[in-house]
CSV table of C-alpha atoms in Angstrom, one decimal:
chain,number,residue,atom,x,y,z
A,1082,MET,CA,-27.8,130.9,35.5
A,1083,ALA,CA,-26.5,134.5,35.5
A,1084,VAL,CA,-25.9,136.4,32.3
A,1085,THR,CA,-22.2,137.0,31.9
A,1086,VAL,CA,-21.2,140.5,31.0
A,1087,LEU,CA,-18.8,140.6,28.3
A,1088,THR,CA,-15.8,143.2,27.8
A,1089,ASN,CA,-12.9,143.5,25.4
A,1090,GLU,CA,-10.8,141.6,27.7
A,1091,ASN,CA,-12.9,138.5,28.5
A,1092,PHE,CA,-14.7,137.9,25.2
A,1093,ASP,CA,-12.3,135.5,23.8
A,1094,ALA,CA,-12.2,133.2,27.3
A,1095,GLU,CA,-15.9,133.6,27.8
A,1096,VAL,CA,-17.4,133.1,24.3
A,1097,LEU,CA,-14.6,131.6,22.0
A,1098,GLN,CA,-13.5,129.0,24.5
A,1099,ALA,CA,-16.5,128.2,26.1
A,1100,ASP,CA,-17.4,124.6,26.7
A,1101,LYS,CA,-21.1,125.0,25.4
A,1102,PRO,CA,-23.1,127.0,23.2
A,1103,VAL,CA,-23.1,130.8,23.7
A,1104,LEU,CA,-25.7,133.2,23.0
A,1105,VAL,CA,-24.2,136.8,22.7
A,1106,ASP,CA,-26.5,139.9,22.9
A,1107,PHE,CA,-24.9,142.9,21.5
A,1108,TRP,CA,-26.8,145.8,22.8
A,1109,ALA,CA,-26.4,149.6,24.3
A,1110,ALA,CA,-28.3,151.3,27.2
A,1111,TRP,CA,-29.7,153.9,24.8
A,1112,CYS,CA,-31.3,151.5,22.6
A,1113,GLY,CA,-35.1,151.0,23.2
A,1114,PRO,CA,-35.4,147.6,21.5
A,1115,CYS,CA,-32.5,146.5,23.1
A,1116,GLN,CA,-34.2,146.8,26.4
A,1117,LYS,CA,-37.0,144.7,25.2
A,1118,GLN,CA,-34.5,142.1,23.8
A,1119,GLY,CA,-32.6,142.2,27.1
A,1120,SER,CA,-35.7,140.6,29.1
A,1121,ILE,CA,-36.0,137.8,26.5
A,1122,VAL,CA,-32.3,137.1,26.9
A,1123,ASP,CA,-32.5,137.2,30.6
A,1124,SER,CA,-35.4,134.7,30.5
A,1125,ILE,CA,-33.4,132.4,28.1
A,1126,SER,CA,-30.6,132.6,30.6
A,1127,GLU,CA,-32.9,131.5,33.4
A,1128,GLU,CA,-34.5,128.5,31.6
A,1129,ASN,CA,-31.7,127.1,29.6
A,1130,THR,CA,-28.7,125.9,31.7
A,1131,ASP,CA,-27.1,124.2,28.5
A,1132,ILE,CA,-26.5,127.6,26.8
A,1133,LYS,CA,-24.2,130.2,28.2
A,1134,VAL,CA,-25.9,133.8,27.9
A,1135,CYS,CA,-23.8,136.7,27.5
A,1136,LYS,CA,-24.2,140.6,26.8
A,1137,LEU,CA,-21.9,142.7,25.3
A,1138,ASP,CA,-22.3,146.7,25.5
A,1139,VAL,CA,-21.5,147.9,21.9
A,1140,ASP,CA,-20.3,151.1,23.4
A,1141,GLU,CA,-18.2,149.8,26.1
A,1142,ALA,CA,-16.6,147.0,23.9
A,1143,SER,CA,-16.7,148.7,20.5
A,1144,ASP,CA,-13.5,146.7,19.4
A,1145,ILE,CA,-15.5,143.4,19.6
A,1146,ALA,CA,-18.6,144.9,17.8
A,1147,SER,CA,-16.2,146.2,15.2
A,1148,ARG,CA,-14.7,142.5,14.9
A,1149,TYR,CA,-18.0,141.1,14.3
A,1150,ASN,CA,-19.4,143.9,12.0
A,1151,ILE,CA,-22.1,144.9,14.2
A,1152,MET,CA,-24.1,147.6,12.3
A,1153,SER,CA,-27.4,147.5,14.0
A,1154,ILE,CA,-28.8,146.7,17.5
A,1155,PRO,CA,-29.9,144.6,19.0
A,1156,THR,CA,-28.0,141.9,17.3
A,1157,ILE,CA,-27.8,138.5,18.7
A,1158,TYR,CA,-25.0,135.8,17.9
A,1159,ALA,CA,-25.0,132.2,18.6
A,1160,PHE,CA,-21.7,130.7,19.0
A,1161,LYS,CA,-20.7,126.9,19.3
A,1162,ASN,CA,-17.0,125.8,19.6
A,1163,GLY,CA,-15.7,129.4,19.2
A,1164,GLU,CA,-17.5,129.7,15.7
A,1165,VAL,CA,-20.6,131.6,14.9
A,1166,LEU,CA,-23.5,129.5,14.1
A,1167,ASN,CA,-26.3,132.1,13.2
A,1168,LYS,CA,-27.2,135.7,14.0
A,1169,SER,CA,-30.3,137.5,14.5
A,1170,VAL,CA,-30.5,141.4,13.7
A,1171,GLY,CA,-33.5,143.3,15.4
A,1172,LEU,CA,-36.0,142.2,18.2
A,1173,ALA,CA,-36.6,138.7,18.0
A,1174,THR,CA,-38.8,136.2,20.1
A,1175,LYS,CA,-37.3,133.7,22.5
A,1176,GLU,CA,-38.1,130.9,20.1
A,1177,GLN,CA,-36.4,132.7,17.3
A,1178,LEU,CA,-33.1,133.0,19.4
A,1179,LEU,CA,-33.3,129.6,20.7
A,1180,ALA,CA,-33.8,128.4,17.0
A,1181,LEU,CA,-30.3,130.0,16.1
A,1182,PHE,CA,-28.7,126.8,17.8
A,1183,SER,CA,-30.5,124.4,15.4
């Protein structure tokens, strides 16, 4: 399944109103650890059709980043039914990210 690119305009519809759990990768193009995290997030998207995987560039969608108090990147949030289940700050393994939904 393809990764959904989030913006200020589509965040609520794509994440908060989603009909399945959502993993959101808060990242930026200039962030080295974010690039490594991005490949892990991409593999989660390819291997897990029961999770919607999204990426939000904090520079492009700073309103959303502020709403969720993103102070450090990469930060990953796990959402279910429009609510935050868990979050991970810093580089994490695929297993650590999938565990956010348990």
